[in-house]
Amino acid sequence: MATKKTINIPLGSQHISLLEPIRFNFSTQNEKIVDVDWDVGFVHRGIEKACTTNFEFKQVGYVVARVCGLCAITHSLSYTIGVEKLLDHEVNKKIKYLRLLMLELDRIHSHMLCLAHVSENAGFEGMFMKIMADRELVMDIQEAISGNRVQFDYVSIGGVNRDLDLETEKLLKKNISLLEEKIDDLIDKFTNNWSLSLKYKNIGHLSKEDAYNMNALGPMARACGAKIDVRLETSDFPYDEVGYELVLEQGGDIHSRNMVRLREIKNSIKMVRNIVDGVPEGEIMEKVKGKPKGETFMRIEAPRGEIFYYLNATGKNMLQRVRIKTPTFSQIPAMVNVFKGANYADAHAILASFDPCMSCTAK
Amino acid sequence: MSLKKYRKKSPWILHYNCGSCNGCDIEILAALAPKYDLERFGILNNGNPKQSDIFLVTGPLTYRSRERLVELYTQMPEPKVVVAVGSCTCTGGVFNDMYNVENGIDKYIPVDVYIPGCAASPELIIDGVVKGLEILEQKTKEIEKPKKLLGELDESKASIDRTKFAGNIDDRKN
Ligand code: SF4
């Protein structure tokens, strides 16, 4: 038998199916990917350094939001709660509820973008357009609550910047109910549509052991049955009061990842309803005095997995160290593992189903 | 129909992210999606620089992407329009003066339309692109004007008027 020839196929750093600059080098043998090499550093801006040299601790919350436009609220929230811990201040329940509300709305729109992207990369452009149109329902709510569609600087140290008024509440409830119907419809399509299920089932498979061994996070881990979710493990937010449920699927393929995202959206919708119904009375901004001193860490479940913040301060206006660890960075070994053995033709769909975020990874 | 008309009726865009936070990129996607529907101008998001007319750039230009940016720009055929989407693409925005950032793309390529905002909203992006279309039309006309390379032909004398050569010093002055 003739020896198999290995062919290298580059993908990126600019490509129609990639929103962000990232370069892959796939080594393929007869259509099968045997190895993959990647380069994620194109969007490195140096935010961690800037947080300790260019900005004061009161401003950093708005700067770290610009690490990533999709999970902006998660970043600023992690930082803000970290600083509040250093200042020994716990905010009241109303603020916690409002923060949680934005966190879950953010999760909904991020997951929907990912689903749209997966459909597009698998060649179903109409589905992409449909999901993007439905996503506007959530964007409208976010705009009504915070004043901007993405990069809403909603969280400040000591509270949130805007209150929820009656009109917004009405709009929120209306849009959420509309969205719920659409999501039910999408769940039906993603399970039963001939072209979607055929394309997605058993492709890009990750087993449960590999998920544990290689530190998969977020929807990617939950799609293969691994119970990994920061929302279960921490008590910074009143998650049990608002009806949080762990969503698990067993397949580990693209289809399961889609299903995990869809079901999480449903769960988030339920939580958003409960939050709006149960917002307690209280102030939306509390006075926080002093300057942070000491070190602390903070974990929050972003739409893609765990975000980890480490802060170190010496009681001055400038922080000494801000360390950010983001979900995509931790997932890279697991992703490489999934690529090995897959067909090159599926590479784009698999890539989109991880929902990688390069802006977070390179910072 | 000539190429000129196609270019007017269906300009294709090329989108490149040179270090942005994704905020503006998802707004570009939203602008292409049904609610805002940028595609009604005949616009298609296209990955190939050689077929594109409008260059949508986001991000404050990191050190590693500047080479790609210039490469993509030079690969696009004339006439072309560059639209800088978002404050950080125009001036560096919040990333201004970070060690790995070039503070805006106009150091490296000429920009025709600046869109402000962090993130630039889909409405602003549509406005910017429509403005870009006007500029594109102007540029097309500009390109099609005949150039006086060898001066004017004087038919009555049936010879070239050598006083109007491109190299003529008096000509350069005005
Ligand atoms: S302008 Fe703002 S939202 Fe847009 S890419 Fe820059 S930092 Fe992100």
PDB file of C-alpha atoms in Angstrom, chain A residues 30 38 40 47 49 55 72 104 116 122 133 139 153 158 162 197 204 209 222 227 244 249 287 293 311 333 345:
ATOM      1  CA  ASN A  30      -7.924  11.504   2.650  1.00  0.00           C
ATOM      2  CA  TRP A  38      -3.928  26.892  15.764  1.00  0.00           C
ATOM      3  CA  VAL A  40      -5.201  32.609  18.410  1.00  0.00           C
ATOM      4  CA  ILE A  47      -6.057  44.602  28.493  1.00  0.00           C
ATOM      5  CA  LYS A  49      -1.689  45.279  31.633  1.00  0.00           C
ATOM      6  CA  PHE A  55      -7.067  52.882  34.437  1.00  0.00           C
ATOM      7  CA  ALA A  72     -19.511  41.810  28.366  1.00  0.00           C
ATOM      8  CA  GLU A 104     -29.447  35.580  31.825  1.00  0.00           C
ATOM      9  CA  ALA A 116     -27.443  30.837  14.065  1.00  0.00           C
ATOM     10  CA  ALA A 122     -23.593  23.863   7.981  1.00  0.00           C
ATOM     11  CA  ALA A 133     -34.491  37.794  13.490  1.00  0.00           C
ATOM     12  CA  MET A 139     -31.820  42.783  21.973  1.00  0.00           C
ATOM     13  CA  ASP A 153     -22.335  49.324  30.833  1.00  0.00           C
ATOM     14  CA  GLY A 158     -22.095  49.260  44.411  1.00  0.00           C
ATOM     15  CA  ARG A 162     -30.735  51.856  35.725  1.00  0.00           C
ATOM     16  CA  SER A 197     -30.393  16.333  12.170  1.00  0.00           C
ATOM     17  CA  GLY A 204     -17.735  16.338  16.292  1.00  0.00           C
ATOM     18  CA  GLU A 209     -14.185  11.000  30.041  1.00  0.00           C
ATOM     19  CA  ARG A 222     -22.866  19.549  29.526  1.00  0.00           C
ATOM     20  CA  LYS A 227     -22.038  18.106  35.417  1.00  0.00           C
ATOM     21  CA  TYR A 244     -32.287  27.281  37.883  1.00  0.00           C
ATOM     22  CA  GLU A 249     -27.458  15.874  27.219  1.00  0.00           C
ATOM     23  CA  LYS A 287     -22.404  53.926  48.478  1.00  0.00           C
ATOM     24  CA  LYS A 293      -6.833  45.952  49.497  1.00  0.00           C
ATOM     25  CA  LEU A 311      -7.576  40.578  41.618  1.00  0.00           C
ATOM     26  CA  PRO A 333      -7.278  20.830  24.398  1.00  0.00           C
ATOM     27  CA  ALA A 345     -15.841  19.171   5.285  1.00  0.00           C
TER      28      ALA A 345
END
